Protein backbone atom coordinates (compact mmCIF):
# COMPACT_ATOMS: atom_id res chain seq x y z
CA UNK A 1 0.00 0.00 0.00
CA UNK A 2 1.54 3.31 -1.02
CA UNK A 3 0.89 6.98 -0.25
CA UNK A 4 3.12 9.23 -2.31
CA UNK A 5 6.56 7.89 -1.37
CA UNK A 6 5.51 6.24 1.88
CA UNK A 7 5.25 2.46 1.93
CA UNK A 8 3.20 0.67 4.57
CA UNK A 9 4.68 -2.73 5.35
CA UNK A 10 2.12 -5.48 4.87
CA UNK A 11 1.52 -7.85 7.78
CA UNK A 12 -0.40 -11.09 8.07
CA UNK A 13 -2.41 -9.64 10.97
CA UNK A 14 -5.27 -7.63 9.47
CA UNK A 15 -5.96 -5.62 12.62
CA UNK A 16 -2.32 -4.56 12.88
CA UNK A 17 -2.37 -3.75 9.18
CA UNK A 18 -5.43 -1.53 9.69
CA UNK A 19 -3.68 0.27 12.59
CA UNK A 20 -0.52 0.80 10.52
CA UNK A 21 -2.54 2.17 7.59
CA UNK A 22 -4.51 4.50 9.82
CA UNK A 23 -1.34 5.83 11.49
CA UNK A 24 0.31 6.36 8.12
CA UNK A 25 -2.65 8.23 6.70
CA UNK A 26 -2.92 10.39 9.83
CA UNK A 27 0.78 11.25 9.47
CA UNK A 28 0.49 11.96 5.74
CA UNK A 29 -2.92 13.64 5.54
CA UNK A 30 -3.55 14.94 9.04
CA UNK A 31 -6.64 14.09 11.04
CA UNK A 32 -9.88 15.30 12.53
CA UNK A 33 -11.20 14.30 15.93
CA UNK A 34 -13.88 11.66 15.65
CA UNK A 35 -16.15 10.19 18.28
CA UNK A 36 -14.43 9.72 21.60
CA UNK A 37 -11.57 11.92 20.37
CA UNK A 38 -10.15 9.29 17.99
CA UNK A 39 -7.98 10.61 15.19
CA UNK A 40 -9.67 10.15 11.82
CA UNK A 41 -7.38 10.49 8.77
CA UNK A 42 -8.38 13.14 6.22
CA UNK A 43 -8.26 10.72 3.32
CA UNK A 44 -9.19 11.76 -0.20
CA UNK A 45 -11.38 10.03 -2.75
CA UNK A 46 -8.19 8.73 -4.43
CA UNK A 47 -7.02 7.33 -1.06
CA UNK A 48 -10.41 5.73 -0.58
CA UNK A 49 -10.24 3.99 -3.98
CA UNK A 50 -6.77 2.67 -3.14
CA UNK A 51 -7.74 1.56 0.37
CA UNK A 52 -11.04 0.03 -0.71
CA UNK A 53 -9.29 -1.96 -3.45
CA UNK A 54 -6.67 -3.13 -0.93
CA UNK A 55 -9.22 -4.22 1.69
CA UNK A 56 -11.47 -5.89 -0.84
CA UNK A 57 -8.46 -7.80 -2.17
CA UNK A 58 -7.68 -8.96 1.38
CA UNK A 59 -11.32 -9.97 1.83
CA UNK A 60 -11.34 -12.04 -1.37
CA UNK A 61 -7.91 -13.58 -0.58
CA UNK A 62 -9.08 -14.66 2.85
CA UNK A 63 -12.24 -16.25 1.47
CA UNK A 64 -10.21 -18.07 -1.19
CA UNK A 65 -7.49 -19.09 1.29
CA UNK A 66 -9.95 -20.98 3.46
CA UNK A 67 -13.27 -21.32 1.64
CA UNK A 68 -14.46 -24.16 3.84
CA UNK A 69 -13.78 -22.46 7.17
CA UNK A 70 -16.72 -22.91 9.49
CA UNK A 71 -17.37 -19.18 9.37
CA UNK A 72 -20.92 -18.38 10.43
CA UNK A 73 -20.47 -14.58 10.48
CA UNK A 74 -22.57 -13.74 7.44
CA UNK A 75 -23.38 -10.31 8.92
CA UNK A 76 -19.74 -9.20 8.71
CA UNK A 77 -19.45 -10.38 5.13
CA UNK A 78 -22.67 -8.57 4.22
CA UNK A 79 -21.46 -5.44 6.06
CA UNK A 80 -18.28 -5.26 3.97
CA UNK A 81 -20.01 -6.01 0.65
CA UNK A 82 -22.61 -3.30 1.36
CA UNK A 83 -19.90 -0.86 2.49
CA UNK A 84 -17.89 -1.47 -0.68
CA UNK A 85 -20.99 -0.95 -2.84
CA UNK A 86 -21.68 2.33 -1.07
CA UNK A 87 -18.07 3.52 -1.45
CA UNK A 88 -17.97 2.52 -5.13
CA UNK A 89 -21.19 4.46 -5.77
CA UNK A 90 -19.84 7.54 -3.93
CA UNK A 91 -16.57 7.50 -5.89
CA UNK A 92 -18.11 7.28 -9.37
CA UNK A 93 -18.10 11.03 -10.16
CA UNK A 94 -16.07 12.28 -7.18
CA UNK A 95 -13.05 14.59 -7.50
CA UNK A 96 -10.07 12.30 -6.80
CA UNK A 97 -8.18 14.97 -4.84
CA UNK A 98 -11.11 16.09 -2.68
CA UNK A 99 -11.45 14.92 0.90
CA UNK A 100 -13.86 12.03 1.39
CA UNK A 101 -16.81 13.32 3.45
CA UNK A 102 -17.41 10.08 5.39
CA UNK A 103 -13.89 9.35 6.67
CA UNK A 104 -15.00 8.50 10.19
CA UNK A 105 -17.47 5.91 8.90
CA UNK A 106 -14.86 4.49 6.51
CA UNK A 107 -12.17 4.11 9.20
CA UNK A 108 -14.25 3.32 12.28
CA UNK A 109 -16.99 1.21 10.73
CA UNK A 110 -16.24 -0.16 7.28
CA UNK A 111 -12.55 -1.07 7.39
CA UNK A 112 -12.06 -1.60 11.13
CA UNK A 113 -14.90 -4.14 11.22
CA UNK A 114 -13.55 -5.81 8.09
CA UNK A 115 -10.05 -6.08 9.60
CA UNK A 116 -11.47 -7.67 12.77
CA UNK A 117 -13.62 -10.04 10.73
CA UNK A 118 -10.68 -11.12 8.55
CA UNK A 119 -8.53 -11.71 11.60
CA UNK A 120 -11.28 -13.66 13.37
CA UNK A 121 -11.65 -15.99 10.36
CA UNK A 122 -8.11 -17.21 10.98
CA UNK A 123 -9.21 -18.56 14.36
CA UNK A 124 -12.06 -20.61 12.84
CA UNK A 125 -10.81 -24.10 11.98
CA UNK A 126 -11.82 -25.78 8.75
CA UNK A 127 -13.61 -29.12 8.60
CA UNK A 128 -10.38 -30.89 7.66
CA UNK A 129 -8.59 -29.40 10.66
CA UNK A 130 -11.45 -30.47 12.94
CA UNK A 131 -11.23 -34.05 11.62
CA UNK A 132 -7.45 -34.10 12.07
CA UNK A 133 -7.75 -32.71 15.61
CA UNK A 134 -10.45 -35.25 16.41
CA UNK A 135 -8.27 -38.13 15.18
CA UNK A 136 -5.29 -36.83 17.16
CA UNK A 137 -7.35 -36.53 20.34
CA UNK A 138 -8.85 -40.00 19.88
CA UNK A 139 -5.42 -41.51 19.24
CA UNK A 140 -3.97 -39.73 22.28
CA UNK A 141 -6.85 -40.99 24.46
CA UNK A 142 -6.38 -44.56 23.17
CA UNK A 143 -2.63 -44.39 23.80
CA UNK A 144 -3.27 -43.11 27.33
CA UNK A 145 -5.81 -45.89 27.95
CA UNK A 146 -3.41 -48.54 26.60
CA UNK A 147 -0.58 -47.13 28.72
CA UNK A 148 -2.79 -47.27 31.82
CA UNK A 149 -3.83 -50.84 31.00
CA UNK A 150 -0.22 -51.95 30.48
CA UNK A 151 0.80 -50.24 33.71
CA UNK A 152 -2.01 -51.96 35.64
CA UNK A 153 -1.16 -55.30 34.03
CA UNK A 154 2.52 -54.92 34.89
CA UNK A 155 1.61 -53.93 38.46
CA UNK A 156 -0.70 -56.95 38.78
CA UNK A 157 1.88 -59.25 37.18
CA UNK A 158 4.52 -57.86 39.52
CA UNK A 159 2.31 -58.51 42.54
CA UNK A 160 1.66 -62.09 41.34
CA UNK A 161 5.36 -62.59 40.63
CA UNK A 162 6.30 -61.39 44.12
CA UNK A 163 3.60 -63.63 45.64
CA UNK A 164 4.95 -66.57 43.61
CA UNK A 165 8.51 -65.80 44.76
CA UNK A 166 7.32 -65.64 48.39
CA UNK A 167 5.49 -68.94 48.01
CA UNK A 168 8.51 -70.46 46.30
CA UNK A 169 10.78 -69.10 49.02
CA UNK A 170 8.56 -70.67 51.71
CA UNK A 171 8.57 -73.98 49.88
CA UNK A 172 12.32 -73.83 49.25
CA UNK A 173 12.90 -72.76 52.83
CA UNK A 174 10.75 -75.65 53.98
CA UNK A 175 12.67 -78.09 51.79
CA UNK A 176 16.02 -76.81 53.05
CA UNK A 177 14.85 -76.95 56.62
CA UNK A 178 13.56 -80.46 55.99
CA UNK A 179 16.82 -81.47 54.33
CA UNK A 180 18.75 -80.27 57.35
CA UNK A 181 16.34 -81.38 60.05
CA UNK A 182 15.19 -84.79 58.73
CA UNK A 183 18.64 -86.39 58.57
CA UNK A 184 19.28 -85.23 62.14
CA UNK A 185 15.97 -86.66 63.30
CA UNK A 186 16.67 -89.94 61.53
CA UNK A 187 20.05 -90.16 63.29
CA UNK A 188 18.50 -89.37 66.62
CA UNK A 189 15.95 -92.16 66.14
CA UNK A 190 18.60 -94.60 64.94
CA UNK A 191 20.98 -93.77 67.72
CA UNK A 192 18.39 -93.51 70.29
PDB file of C-alpha atoms in Angstrom:
ATOM      1  CA  UNK A   1       0.000   0.000   0.000  1.00  0.00           C
ATOM      2  CA  UNK A   2       1.539   3.311  -1.017  1.00  0.00           C
ATOM      3  CA  UNK A   3       0.892   6.975  -0.251  1.00  0.00           C
ATOM      4  CA  UNK A   4       3.123   9.234  -2.313  1.00  0.00           C
ATOM      5  CA  UNK A   5       6.565   7.887  -1.373  1.00  0.00           C
ATOM      6  CA  UNK A   6       5.510   6.238   1.877  1.00  0.00           C
ATOM      7  CA  UNK A   7       5.245   2.462   1.930  1.00  0.00           C
ATOM      8  CA  UNK A   8       3.196   0.666   4.570  1.00  0.00           C
ATOM      9  CA  UNK A   9       4.683  -2.729   5.350  1.00  0.00           C
ATOM     10  CA  UNK A  10       2.118  -5.475   4.866  1.00  0.00           C
ATOM     11  CA  UNK A  11       1.518  -7.851   7.779  1.00  0.00           C
ATOM     12  CA  UNK A  12      -0.400 -11.094   8.071  1.00  0.00           C
ATOM     13  CA  UNK A  13      -2.413  -9.644  10.971  1.00  0.00           C
ATOM     14  CA  UNK A  14      -5.272  -7.630   9.471  1.00  0.00           C
ATOM     15  CA  UNK A  15      -5.959  -5.624  12.622  1.00  0.00           C
ATOM     16  CA  UNK A  16      -2.321  -4.564  12.880  1.00  0.00           C
ATOM     17  CA  UNK A  17      -2.367  -3.746   9.178  1.00  0.00           C
ATOM     18  CA  UNK A  18      -5.427  -1.534   9.689  1.00  0.00           C
ATOM     19  CA  UNK A  19      -3.683   0.274  12.591  1.00  0.00           C
ATOM     20  CA  UNK A  20      -0.524   0.798  10.515  1.00  0.00           C
ATOM     21  CA  UNK A  21      -2.536   2.174   7.591  1.00  0.00           C
ATOM     22  CA  UNK A  22      -4.511   4.504   9.824  1.00  0.00           C
ATOM     23  CA  UNK A  23      -1.338   5.833  11.487  1.00  0.00           C
ATOM     24  CA  UNK A  24       0.310   6.355   8.120  1.00  0.00           C
ATOM     25  CA  UNK A  25      -2.652   8.235   6.699  1.00  0.00           C
ATOM     26  CA  UNK A  26      -2.917  10.394   9.828  1.00  0.00           C
ATOM     27  CA  UNK A  27       0.778  11.248   9.474  1.00  0.00           C
ATOM     28  CA  UNK A  28       0.488  11.959   5.735  1.00  0.00           C
ATOM     29  CA  UNK A  29      -2.924  13.637   5.543  1.00  0.00           C
ATOM     30  CA  UNK A  30      -3.548  14.945   9.036  1.00  0.00           C
ATOM     31  CA  UNK A  31      -6.639  14.094  11.044  1.00  0.00           C
ATOM     32  CA  UNK A  32      -9.879  15.304  12.530  1.00  0.00           C
ATOM     33  CA  UNK A  33     -11.202  14.297  15.930  1.00  0.00           C
ATOM     34  CA  UNK A  34     -13.878  11.665  15.646  1.00  0.00           C
ATOM     35  CA  UNK A  35     -16.150  10.185  18.278  1.00  0.00           C
ATOM     36  CA  UNK A  36     -14.435   9.723  21.602  1.00  0.00           C
ATOM     37  CA  UNK A  37     -11.571  11.918  20.370  1.00  0.00           C
ATOM     38  CA  UNK A  38     -10.152   9.292  17.992  1.00  0.00           C
ATOM     39  CA  UNK A  39      -7.978  10.606  15.186  1.00  0.00           C
ATOM     40  CA  UNK A  40      -9.667  10.147  11.823  1.00  0.00           C
ATOM     41  CA  UNK A  41      -7.378  10.490   8.773  1.00  0.00           C
ATOM     42  CA  UNK A  42      -8.376  13.143   6.225  1.00  0.00           C
ATOM     43  CA  UNK A  43      -8.263  10.717   3.321  1.00  0.00           C
ATOM     44  CA  UNK A  44      -9.185  11.760  -0.198  1.00  0.00           C
ATOM     45  CA  UNK A  45     -11.375  10.028  -2.752  1.00  0.00           C
ATOM     46  CA  UNK A  46      -8.193   8.731  -4.428  1.00  0.00           C
ATOM     47  CA  UNK A  47      -7.024   7.330  -1.062  1.00  0.00           C
ATOM     48  CA  UNK A  48     -10.409   5.729  -0.579  1.00  0.00           C
ATOM     49  CA  UNK A  49     -10.237   3.990  -3.979  1.00  0.00           C
ATOM     50  CA  UNK A  50      -6.766   2.669  -3.144  1.00  0.00           C
ATOM     51  CA  UNK A  51      -7.744   1.562   0.374  1.00  0.00           C
ATOM     52  CA  UNK A  52     -11.038   0.026  -0.714  1.00  0.00           C
ATOM     53  CA  UNK A  53      -9.285  -1.963  -3.453  1.00  0.00           C
ATOM     54  CA  UNK A  54      -6.669  -3.130  -0.928  1.00  0.00           C
ATOM     55  CA  UNK A  55      -9.223  -4.216   1.687  1.00  0.00           C
ATOM     56  CA  UNK A  56     -11.466  -5.889  -0.845  1.00  0.00           C
ATOM     57  CA  UNK A  57      -8.456  -7.798  -2.167  1.00  0.00           C
ATOM     58  CA  UNK A  58      -7.682  -8.960   1.378  1.00  0.00           C
ATOM     59  CA  UNK A  59     -11.323  -9.968   1.831  1.00  0.00           C
ATOM     60  CA  UNK A  60     -11.342 -12.038  -1.369  1.00  0.00           C
ATOM     61  CA  UNK A  61      -7.915 -13.582  -0.579  1.00  0.00           C
ATOM     62  CA  UNK A  62      -9.082 -14.660   2.854  1.00  0.00           C
ATOM     63  CA  UNK A  63     -12.239 -16.250   1.468  1.00  0.00           C
ATOM     64  CA  UNK A  64     -10.208 -18.068  -1.190  1.00  0.00           C
ATOM     65  CA  UNK A  65      -7.493 -19.092   1.292  1.00  0.00           C
ATOM     66  CA  UNK A  66      -9.951 -20.981   3.461  1.00  0.00           C
ATOM     67  CA  UNK A  67     -13.271 -21.320   1.639  1.00  0.00           C
ATOM     68  CA  UNK A  68     -14.462 -24.159   3.842  1.00  0.00           C
ATOM     69  CA  UNK A  69     -13.777 -22.462   7.168  1.00  0.00           C
ATOM     70  CA  UNK A  70     -16.722 -22.915   9.491  1.00  0.00           C
ATOM     71  CA  UNK A  71     -17.372 -19.182   9.373  1.00  0.00           C
ATOM     72  CA  UNK A  72     -20.920 -18.382  10.429  1.00  0.00           C
ATOM     73  CA  UNK A  73     -20.468 -14.584  10.477  1.00  0.00           C
ATOM     74  CA  UNK A  74     -22.570 -13.739   7.437  1.00  0.00           C
ATOM     75  CA  UNK A  75     -23.379 -10.309   8.923  1.00  0.00           C
ATOM     76  CA  UNK A  76     -19.735  -9.196   8.715  1.00  0.00           C
ATOM     77  CA  UNK A  77     -19.451 -10.381   5.132  1.00  0.00           C
ATOM     78  CA  UNK A  78     -22.671  -8.569   4.219  1.00  0.00           C
ATOM     79  CA  UNK A  79     -21.461  -5.441   6.060  1.00  0.00           C
ATOM     80  CA  UNK A  80     -18.282  -5.257   3.974  1.00  0.00           C
ATOM     81  CA  UNK A  81     -20.010  -6.012   0.655  1.00  0.00           C
ATOM     82  CA  UNK A  82     -22.612  -3.300   1.359  1.00  0.00           C
ATOM     83  CA  UNK A  83     -19.899  -0.864   2.492  1.00  0.00           C
ATOM     84  CA  UNK A  84     -17.894  -1.473  -0.680  1.00  0.00           C
ATOM     85  CA  UNK A  85     -20.995  -0.952  -2.844  1.00  0.00           C
ATOM     86  CA  UNK A  86     -21.683   2.332  -1.071  1.00  0.00           C
ATOM     87  CA  UNK A  87     -18.073   3.516  -1.449  1.00  0.00           C
ATOM     88  CA  UNK A  88     -17.969   2.523  -5.126  1.00  0.00           C
ATOM     89  CA  UNK A  89     -21.186   4.462  -5.766  1.00  0.00           C
ATOM     90  CA  UNK A  90     -19.843   7.541  -3.929  1.00  0.00           C
ATOM     91  CA  UNK A  91     -16.566   7.497  -5.886  1.00  0.00           C
ATOM     92  CA  UNK A  92     -18.106   7.276  -9.375  1.00  0.00           C
ATOM     93  CA  UNK A  93     -18.098  11.026 -10.163  1.00  0.00           C
ATOM     94  CA  UNK A  94     -16.066  12.276  -7.185  1.00  0.00           C
ATOM     95  CA  UNK A  95     -13.049  14.586  -7.500  1.00  0.00           C
ATOM     96  CA  UNK A  96     -10.066  12.301  -6.800  1.00  0.00           C
ATOM     97  CA  UNK A  97      -8.176  14.971  -4.840  1.00  0.00           C
ATOM     98  CA  UNK A  98     -11.106  16.086  -2.679  1.00  0.00           C
ATOM     99  CA  UNK A  99     -11.449  14.921   0.900  1.00  0.00           C
ATOM    100  CA  UNK A 100     -13.863  12.026   1.385  1.00  0.00           C
ATOM    101  CA  UNK A 101     -16.811  13.320   3.449  1.00  0.00           C
ATOM    102  CA  UNK A 102     -17.411  10.080   5.395  1.00  0.00           C
ATOM    103  CA  UNK A 103     -13.890   9.345   6.665  1.00  0.00           C
ATOM    104  CA  UNK A 104     -15.002   8.502  10.192  1.00  0.00           C
ATOM    105  CA  UNK A 105     -17.474   5.915   8.896  1.00  0.00           C
ATOM    106  CA  UNK A 106     -14.859   4.494   6.515  1.00  0.00           C
ATOM    107  CA  UNK A 107     -12.175   4.107   9.196  1.00  0.00           C
ATOM    108  CA  UNK A 108     -14.246   3.325  12.284  1.00  0.00           C
ATOM    109  CA  UNK A 109     -16.993   1.213  10.733  1.00  0.00           C
ATOM    110  CA  UNK A 110     -16.241  -0.158   7.283  1.00  0.00           C
ATOM    111  CA  UNK A 111     -12.553  -1.074   7.387  1.00  0.00           C
ATOM    112  CA  UNK A 112     -12.064  -1.605  11.133  1.00  0.00           C
ATOM    113  CA  UNK A 113     -14.898  -4.144  11.219  1.00  0.00           C
ATOM    114  CA  UNK A 114     -13.550  -5.812   8.094  1.00  0.00           C
ATOM    115  CA  UNK A 115     -10.054  -6.080   9.601  1.00  0.00           C
ATOM    116  CA  UNK A 116     -11.471  -7.673  12.769  1.00  0.00           C
ATOM    117  CA  UNK A 117     -13.624 -10.043  10.729  1.00  0.00           C
ATOM    118  CA  UNK A 118     -10.682 -11.121   8.549  1.00  0.00           C
ATOM    119  CA  UNK A 119      -8.527 -11.706  11.603  1.00  0.00           C
ATOM    120  CA  UNK A 120     -11.281 -13.660  13.370  1.00  0.00           C
ATOM    121  CA  UNK A 121     -11.649 -15.991  10.355  1.00  0.00           C
ATOM    122  CA  UNK A 122      -8.115 -17.208  10.982  1.00  0.00           C
ATOM    123  CA  UNK A 123      -9.212 -18.561  14.356  1.00  0.00           C
ATOM    124  CA  UNK A 124     -12.061 -20.606  12.842  1.00  0.00           C
ATOM    125  CA  UNK A 125     -10.811 -24.104  11.979  1.00  0.00           C
ATOM    126  CA  UNK A 126     -11.822 -25.782   8.751  1.00  0.00           C
ATOM    127  CA  UNK A 127     -13.610 -29.119   8.602  1.00  0.00           C
ATOM    128  CA  UNK A 128     -10.383 -30.887   7.656  1.00  0.00           C
ATOM    129  CA  UNK A 129      -8.586 -29.403  10.658  1.00  0.00           C
ATOM    130  CA  UNK A 130     -11.449 -30.468  12.940  1.00  0.00           C
ATOM    131  CA  UNK A 131     -11.232 -34.054  11.623  1.00  0.00           C
ATOM    132  CA  UNK A 132      -7.454 -34.097  12.071  1.00  0.00           C
ATOM    133  CA  UNK A 133      -7.745 -32.706  15.609  1.00  0.00           C
ATOM    134  CA  UNK A 134     -10.453 -35.252  16.414  1.00  0.00           C
ATOM    135  CA  UNK A 135      -8.269 -38.131  15.181  1.00  0.00           C
ATOM    136  CA  UNK A 136      -5.287 -36.832  17.159  1.00  0.00           C
ATOM    137  CA  UNK A 137      -7.354 -36.533  20.343  1.00  0.00           C
ATOM    138  CA  UNK A 138      -8.853 -40.001  19.884  1.00  0.00           C
ATOM    139  CA  UNK A 139      -5.417 -41.512  19.243  1.00  0.00           C
ATOM    140  CA  UNK A 140      -3.966 -39.729  22.282  1.00  0.00           C
ATOM    141  CA  UNK A 141      -6.846 -40.985  24.456  1.00  0.00           C
ATOM    142  CA  UNK A 142      -6.378 -44.562  23.169  1.00  0.00           C
ATOM    143  CA  UNK A 143      -2.634 -44.394  23.799  1.00  0.00           C
ATOM    144  CA  UNK A 144      -3.269 -43.114  27.331  1.00  0.00           C
ATOM    145  CA  UNK A 145      -5.812 -45.886  27.947  1.00  0.00           C
ATOM    146  CA  UNK A 146      -3.415 -48.540  26.600  1.00  0.00           C
ATOM    147  CA  UNK A 147      -0.579 -47.129  28.718  1.00  0.00           C
ATOM    148  CA  UNK A 148      -2.787 -47.268  31.821  1.00  0.00           C
ATOM    149  CA  UNK A 149      -3.829 -50.845  30.997  1.00  0.00           C
ATOM    150  CA  UNK A 150      -0.224 -51.949  30.482  1.00  0.00           C
ATOM    151  CA  UNK A 151       0.802 -50.239  33.713  1.00  0.00           C
ATOM    152  CA  UNK A 152      -2.011 -51.955  35.638  1.00  0.00           C
ATOM    153  CA  UNK A 153      -1.159 -55.299  34.027  1.00  0.00           C
ATOM    154  CA  UNK A 154       2.520 -54.919  34.885  1.00  0.00           C
ATOM    155  CA  UNK A 155       1.608 -53.934  38.455  1.00  0.00           C
ATOM    156  CA  UNK A 156      -0.696 -56.953  38.780  1.00  0.00           C
ATOM    157  CA  UNK A 157       1.883 -59.254  37.177  1.00  0.00           C
ATOM    158  CA  UNK A 158       4.522 -57.856  39.515  1.00  0.00           C
ATOM    159  CA  UNK A 159       2.309 -58.508  42.537  1.00  0.00           C
ATOM    160  CA  UNK A 160       1.657 -62.085  41.342  1.00  0.00           C
ATOM    161  CA  UNK A 161       5.360 -62.594  40.632  1.00  0.00           C
ATOM    162  CA  UNK A 162       6.301 -61.393  44.119  1.00  0.00           C
ATOM    163  CA  UNK A 163       3.599 -63.626  45.636  1.00  0.00           C
ATOM    164  CA  UNK A 164       4.955 -66.566  43.607  1.00  0.00           C
ATOM    165  CA  UNK A 165       8.512 -65.800  44.761  1.00  0.00           C
ATOM    166  CA  UNK A 166       7.319 -65.641  48.387  1.00  0.00           C
ATOM    167  CA  UNK A 167       5.492 -68.938  48.014  1.00  0.00           C
ATOM    168  CA  UNK A 168       8.513 -70.458  46.302  1.00  0.00           C
ATOM    169  CA  UNK A 169      10.776 -69.103  49.022  1.00  0.00           C
ATOM    170  CA  UNK A 170       8.564 -70.669  51.707  1.00  0.00           C
ATOM    171  CA  UNK A 171       8.569 -73.982  49.877  1.00  0.00           C
ATOM    172  CA  UNK A 172      12.320 -73.829  49.252  1.00  0.00           C
ATOM    173  CA  UNK A 173      12.897 -72.764  52.833  1.00  0.00           C
ATOM    174  CA  UNK A 174      10.747 -75.645  53.985  1.00  0.00           C
ATOM    175  CA  UNK A 175      12.674 -78.094  51.786  1.00  0.00           C
ATOM    176  CA  UNK A 176      16.022 -76.809  53.049  1.00  0.00           C
ATOM    177  CA  UNK A 177      14.848 -76.948  56.624  1.00  0.00           C
ATOM    178  CA  UNK A 178      13.558 -80.458  55.988  1.00  0.00           C
ATOM    179  CA  UNK A 179      16.824 -81.471  54.331  1.00  0.00           C
ATOM    180  CA  UNK A 180      18.745 -80.265  57.351  1.00  0.00           C
ATOM    181  CA  UNK A 181      16.337 -81.380  60.049  1.00  0.00           C
ATOM    182  CA  UNK A 182      15.186 -84.795  58.733  1.00  0.00           C
ATOM    183  CA  UNK A 183      18.638 -86.386  58.574  1.00  0.00           C
ATOM    184  CA  UNK A 184      19.277 -85.225  62.141  1.00  0.00           C
ATOM    185  CA  UNK A 185      15.968 -86.660  63.297  1.00  0.00           C
ATOM    186  CA  UNK A 186      16.668 -89.939  61.532  1.00  0.00           C
ATOM    187  CA  UNK A 187      20.054 -90.155  63.288  1.00  0.00           C
ATOM    188  CA  UNK A 188      18.498 -89.375  66.622  1.00  0.00           C
ATOM    189  CA  UNK A 189      15.954 -92.164  66.139  1.00  0.00           C
ATOM    190  CA  UNK A 190      18.596 -94.597  64.936  1.00  0.00           C
ATOM    191  CA  UNK A 191      20.981 -93.774  67.717  1.00  0.00           C
ATOM    192  CA  UNK A 192      18.388 -93.513  70.287  1.00  0.00           C
TER     193      UNK A 192
END
